[in-house]
Short mmCIF file of C-alpha atoms in Angstrom, two decimals:
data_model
loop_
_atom_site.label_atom_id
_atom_site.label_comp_id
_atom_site.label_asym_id
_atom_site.label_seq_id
_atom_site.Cartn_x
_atom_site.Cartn_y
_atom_site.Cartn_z
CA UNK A 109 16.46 -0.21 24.28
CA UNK A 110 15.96 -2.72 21.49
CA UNK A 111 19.21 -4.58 20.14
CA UNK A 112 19.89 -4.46 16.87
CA UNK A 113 21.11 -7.67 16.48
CA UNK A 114 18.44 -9.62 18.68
CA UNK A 115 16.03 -7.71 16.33
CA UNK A 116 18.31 -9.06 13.35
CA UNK A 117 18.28 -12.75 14.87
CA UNK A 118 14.59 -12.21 15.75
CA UNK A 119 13.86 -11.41 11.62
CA UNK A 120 15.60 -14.14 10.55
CA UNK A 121 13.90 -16.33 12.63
CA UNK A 122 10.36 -14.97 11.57
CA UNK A 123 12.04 -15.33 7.89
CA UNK A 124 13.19 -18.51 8.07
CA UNK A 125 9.51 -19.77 9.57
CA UNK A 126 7.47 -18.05 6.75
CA UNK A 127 9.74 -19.42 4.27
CA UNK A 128 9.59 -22.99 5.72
CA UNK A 129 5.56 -22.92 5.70
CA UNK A 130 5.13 -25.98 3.71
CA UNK A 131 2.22 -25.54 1.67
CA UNK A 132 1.79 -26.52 -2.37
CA UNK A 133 -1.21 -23.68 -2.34
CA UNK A 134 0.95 -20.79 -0.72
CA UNK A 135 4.03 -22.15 -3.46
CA UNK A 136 1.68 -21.20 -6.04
CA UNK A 137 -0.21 -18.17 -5.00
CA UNK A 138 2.85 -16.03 -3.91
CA UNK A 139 4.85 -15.61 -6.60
CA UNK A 140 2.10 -13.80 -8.47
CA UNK A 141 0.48 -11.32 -5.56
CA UNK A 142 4.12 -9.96 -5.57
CA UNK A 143 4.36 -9.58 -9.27
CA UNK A 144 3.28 -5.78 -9.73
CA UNK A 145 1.75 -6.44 -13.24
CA UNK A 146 -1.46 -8.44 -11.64
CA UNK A 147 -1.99 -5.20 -9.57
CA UNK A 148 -2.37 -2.71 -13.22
CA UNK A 149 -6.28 -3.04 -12.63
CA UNK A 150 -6.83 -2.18 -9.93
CA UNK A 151 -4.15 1.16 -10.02
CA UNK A 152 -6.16 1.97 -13.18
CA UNK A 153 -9.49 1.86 -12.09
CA UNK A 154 -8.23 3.63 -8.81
CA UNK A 155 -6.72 6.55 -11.05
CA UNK A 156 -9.93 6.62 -12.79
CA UNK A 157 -12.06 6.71 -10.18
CA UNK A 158 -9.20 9.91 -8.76
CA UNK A 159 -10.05 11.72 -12.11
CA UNK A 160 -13.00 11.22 -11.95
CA UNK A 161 -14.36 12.34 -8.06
CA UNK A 162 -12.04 15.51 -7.57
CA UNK A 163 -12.24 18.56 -9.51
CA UNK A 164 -9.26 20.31 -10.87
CA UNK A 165 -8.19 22.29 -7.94
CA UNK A 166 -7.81 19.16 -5.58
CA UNK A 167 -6.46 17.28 -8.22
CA UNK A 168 -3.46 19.13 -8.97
CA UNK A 169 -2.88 19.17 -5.83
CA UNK A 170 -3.54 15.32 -4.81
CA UNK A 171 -1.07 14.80 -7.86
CA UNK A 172 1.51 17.50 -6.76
CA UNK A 173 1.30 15.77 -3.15
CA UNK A 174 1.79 12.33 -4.44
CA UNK A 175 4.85 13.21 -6.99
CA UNK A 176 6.59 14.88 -3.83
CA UNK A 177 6.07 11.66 -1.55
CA UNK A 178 7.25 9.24 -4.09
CA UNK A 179 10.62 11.45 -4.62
CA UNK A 180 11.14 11.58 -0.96
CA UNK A 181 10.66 7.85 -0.86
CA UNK A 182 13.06 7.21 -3.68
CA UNK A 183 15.32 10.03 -2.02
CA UNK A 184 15.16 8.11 1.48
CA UNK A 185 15.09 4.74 0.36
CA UNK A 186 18.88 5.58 -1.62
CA UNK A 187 20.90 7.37 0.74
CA UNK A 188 19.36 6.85 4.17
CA UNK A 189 17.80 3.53 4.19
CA UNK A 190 19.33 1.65 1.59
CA UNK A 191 22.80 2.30 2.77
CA UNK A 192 22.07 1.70 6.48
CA UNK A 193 20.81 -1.91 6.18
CA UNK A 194 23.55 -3.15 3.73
CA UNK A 195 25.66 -2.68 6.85
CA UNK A 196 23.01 -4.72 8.61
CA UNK A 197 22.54 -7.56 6.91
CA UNK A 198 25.19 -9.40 4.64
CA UNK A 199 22.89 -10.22 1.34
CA UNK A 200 21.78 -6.53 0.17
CA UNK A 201 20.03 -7.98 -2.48
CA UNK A 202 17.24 -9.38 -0.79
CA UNK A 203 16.51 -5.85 1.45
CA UNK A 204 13.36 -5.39 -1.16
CA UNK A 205 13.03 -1.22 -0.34
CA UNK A 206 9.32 -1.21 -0.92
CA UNK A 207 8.14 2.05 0.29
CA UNK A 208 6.03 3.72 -2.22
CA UNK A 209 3.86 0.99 -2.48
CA UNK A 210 2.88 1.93 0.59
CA UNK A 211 3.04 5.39 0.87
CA UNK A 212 0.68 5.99 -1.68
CA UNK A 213 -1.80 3.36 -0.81
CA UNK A 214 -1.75 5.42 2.56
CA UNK A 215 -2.26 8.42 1.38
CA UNK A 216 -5.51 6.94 -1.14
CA UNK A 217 -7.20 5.68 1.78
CA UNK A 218 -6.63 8.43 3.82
CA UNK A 219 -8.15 10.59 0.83
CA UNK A 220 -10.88 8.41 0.34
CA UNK A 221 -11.96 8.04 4.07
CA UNK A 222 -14.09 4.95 3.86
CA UNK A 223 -13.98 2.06 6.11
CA UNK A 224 -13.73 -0.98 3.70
CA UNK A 225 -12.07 0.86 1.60
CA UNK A 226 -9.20 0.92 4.41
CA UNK A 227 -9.38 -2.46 5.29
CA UNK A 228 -8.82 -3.83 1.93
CA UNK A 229 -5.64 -1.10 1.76
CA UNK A 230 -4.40 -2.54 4.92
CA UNK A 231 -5.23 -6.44 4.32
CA UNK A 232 -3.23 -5.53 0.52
CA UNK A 233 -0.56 -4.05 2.43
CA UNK A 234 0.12 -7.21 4.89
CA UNK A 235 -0.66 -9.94 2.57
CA UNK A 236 1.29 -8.35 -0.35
CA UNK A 237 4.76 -8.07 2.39
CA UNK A 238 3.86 -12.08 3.25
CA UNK A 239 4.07 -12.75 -0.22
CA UNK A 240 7.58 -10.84 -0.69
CA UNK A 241 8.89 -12.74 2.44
CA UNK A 242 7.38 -16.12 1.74
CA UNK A 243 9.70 -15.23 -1.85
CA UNK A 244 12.68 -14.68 -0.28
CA UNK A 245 12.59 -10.94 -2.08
CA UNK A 246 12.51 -9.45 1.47
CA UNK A 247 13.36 -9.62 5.20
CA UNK A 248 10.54 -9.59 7.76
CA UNK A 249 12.02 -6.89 9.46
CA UNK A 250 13.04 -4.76 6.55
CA UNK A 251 9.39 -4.86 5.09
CA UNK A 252 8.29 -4.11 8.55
CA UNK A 253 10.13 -1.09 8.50
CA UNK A 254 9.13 -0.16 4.82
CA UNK A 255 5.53 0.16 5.72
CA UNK A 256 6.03 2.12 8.79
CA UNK A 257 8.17 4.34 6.91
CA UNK A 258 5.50 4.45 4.01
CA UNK A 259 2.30 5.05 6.40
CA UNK A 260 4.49 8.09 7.74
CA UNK A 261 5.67 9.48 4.84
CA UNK A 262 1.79 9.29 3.11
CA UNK A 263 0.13 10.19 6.05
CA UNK A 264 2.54 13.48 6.02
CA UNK A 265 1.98 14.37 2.38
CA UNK A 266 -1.90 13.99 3.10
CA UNK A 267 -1.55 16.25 6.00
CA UNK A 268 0.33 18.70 4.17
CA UNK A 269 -2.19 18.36 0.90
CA UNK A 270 -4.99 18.75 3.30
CA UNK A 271 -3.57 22.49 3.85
CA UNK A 272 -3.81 23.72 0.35
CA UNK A 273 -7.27 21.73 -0.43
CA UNK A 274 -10.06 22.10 2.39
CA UNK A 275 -11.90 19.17 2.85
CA UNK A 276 -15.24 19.26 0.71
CA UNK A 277 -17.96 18.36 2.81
CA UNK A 278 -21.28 19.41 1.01
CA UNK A 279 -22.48 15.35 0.01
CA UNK A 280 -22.36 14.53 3.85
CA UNK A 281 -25.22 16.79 4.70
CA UNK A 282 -27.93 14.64 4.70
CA UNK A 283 -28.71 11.01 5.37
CA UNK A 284 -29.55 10.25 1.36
CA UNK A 285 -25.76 11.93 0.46
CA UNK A 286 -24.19 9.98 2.75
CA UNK A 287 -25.45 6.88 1.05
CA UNK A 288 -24.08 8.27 -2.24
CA UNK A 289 -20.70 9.72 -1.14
CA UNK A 290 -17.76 9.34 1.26
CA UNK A 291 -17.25 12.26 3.88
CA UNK A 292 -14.47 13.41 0.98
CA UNK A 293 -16.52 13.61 -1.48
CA UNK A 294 -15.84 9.88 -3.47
CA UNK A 295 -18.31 8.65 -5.18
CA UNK A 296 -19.18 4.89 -2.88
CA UNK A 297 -19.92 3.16 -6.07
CA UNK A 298 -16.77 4.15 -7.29
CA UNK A 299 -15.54 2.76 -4.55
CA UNK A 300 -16.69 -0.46 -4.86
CA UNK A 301 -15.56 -0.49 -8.60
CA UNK A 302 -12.15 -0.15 -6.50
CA UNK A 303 -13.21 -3.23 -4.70
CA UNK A 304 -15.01 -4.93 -7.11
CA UNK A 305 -11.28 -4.91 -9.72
CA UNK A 306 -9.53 -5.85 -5.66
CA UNK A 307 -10.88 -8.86 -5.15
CA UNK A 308 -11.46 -10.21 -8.33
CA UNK A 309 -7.87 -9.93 -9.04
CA UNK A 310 -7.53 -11.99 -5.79
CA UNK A 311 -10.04 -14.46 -7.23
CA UNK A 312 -7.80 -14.05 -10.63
CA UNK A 313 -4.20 -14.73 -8.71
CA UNK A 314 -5.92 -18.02 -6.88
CA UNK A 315 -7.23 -19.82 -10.19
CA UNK A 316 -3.99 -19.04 -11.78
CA UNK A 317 -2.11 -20.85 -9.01
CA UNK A 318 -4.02 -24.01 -9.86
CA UNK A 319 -1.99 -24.55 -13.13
#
């Protein structure tokens, strides 16, 4: 059984080495991959590219899905979470509950089903908690926790949204559809609109750092 304060000491030693990582390119870069407003493209073109792929049936209940995951987030992350690691650790301030985040980039990729598509959700995921550590807005173990807690809850909602809306698999029934469409029925050049806006606000964030 794991002790909670070896896993405490163990954070703060992973903290304290990101934090020390003495680098004039990761000073600059940082700061702005945590800043939420540089991700706004790349959520709208994503809820564009939602609107547009699923009819009205799965979108009600994509959005109905989504709405209930972020409120047990906000629900968990105030009187379970929240509450249990201020007892933990002695600066509360710096806990940086950031589950939704992930919850409902788990349950997009999830809905989308493509392979890139995943790995750029995942790489987001693990560089954007670096950037919140290498800040000081977070603890390495905290954020740890937040995305485990995240991947569950989305992966949950998706399981239960998968109940009400069958899976539509009519584009992957031929070798010529599958070149068009994910197995769920996105549109792939919609998805790499989604990965066109991803990594060009990457490219944005790094030529911003050089001022």
């Amino acid at each position: 059984m794991i002790d909670l304060q070896q896993l405490i000491q163990f954070s703060d030693r992973i903290t304290q080495d990101i934090n020390n990582c003495d680098s004039i390119f990761l000073d600059g870069i940082s700061p702005y991959i945590s800043m939420p407003v540089f991700w706004i493209p790349v959520i709208l073109v994503a809820i564009y590219v939602i609107f547009r792929d699923n009819n009205s049936h799965k979108l009600i209940w994509m959005l109905s899905m989504q709405a209930l995951a972020i409120a047990c987030c906000i629900v968990l992350a105030t009187f379970v979470i929240k509450p249990f690691l201020t007892k933990q650790f002695p600066d509360p301030s710096i806990l940086g509950i950031t589950i939704i985040p992930f919850c409902l980039v788990t349950f997009l990729f999830l809905s989308i089903r493509s392979a890139f598509f995943t790995f750029s959700s995942i790489l987001w995921m693990i560089t954007y908690s670096w950037a919140r550590v290498y800040n000081g807005e977070s603890l390495f173990v905290v954020l740890l926790f937040c995305i485990f807690t995240g991947l569950l809850i989305g992966a949950l909602f998706y399981m239960l949204y998968r109940i009400f809306v069958k899976n539509n698999d009519r584009y992957s029934s031929s070798h010529a559809a599958e070149t068009l469409f994910t197995s769920s029925g996105y549109q792939i050049e919609d998805i790499r609109l989604i990965q066109c806006t991803f990594y060009s606000t990457f490219l944005v964030i790094i030529f911003i750092s050089l001022f």
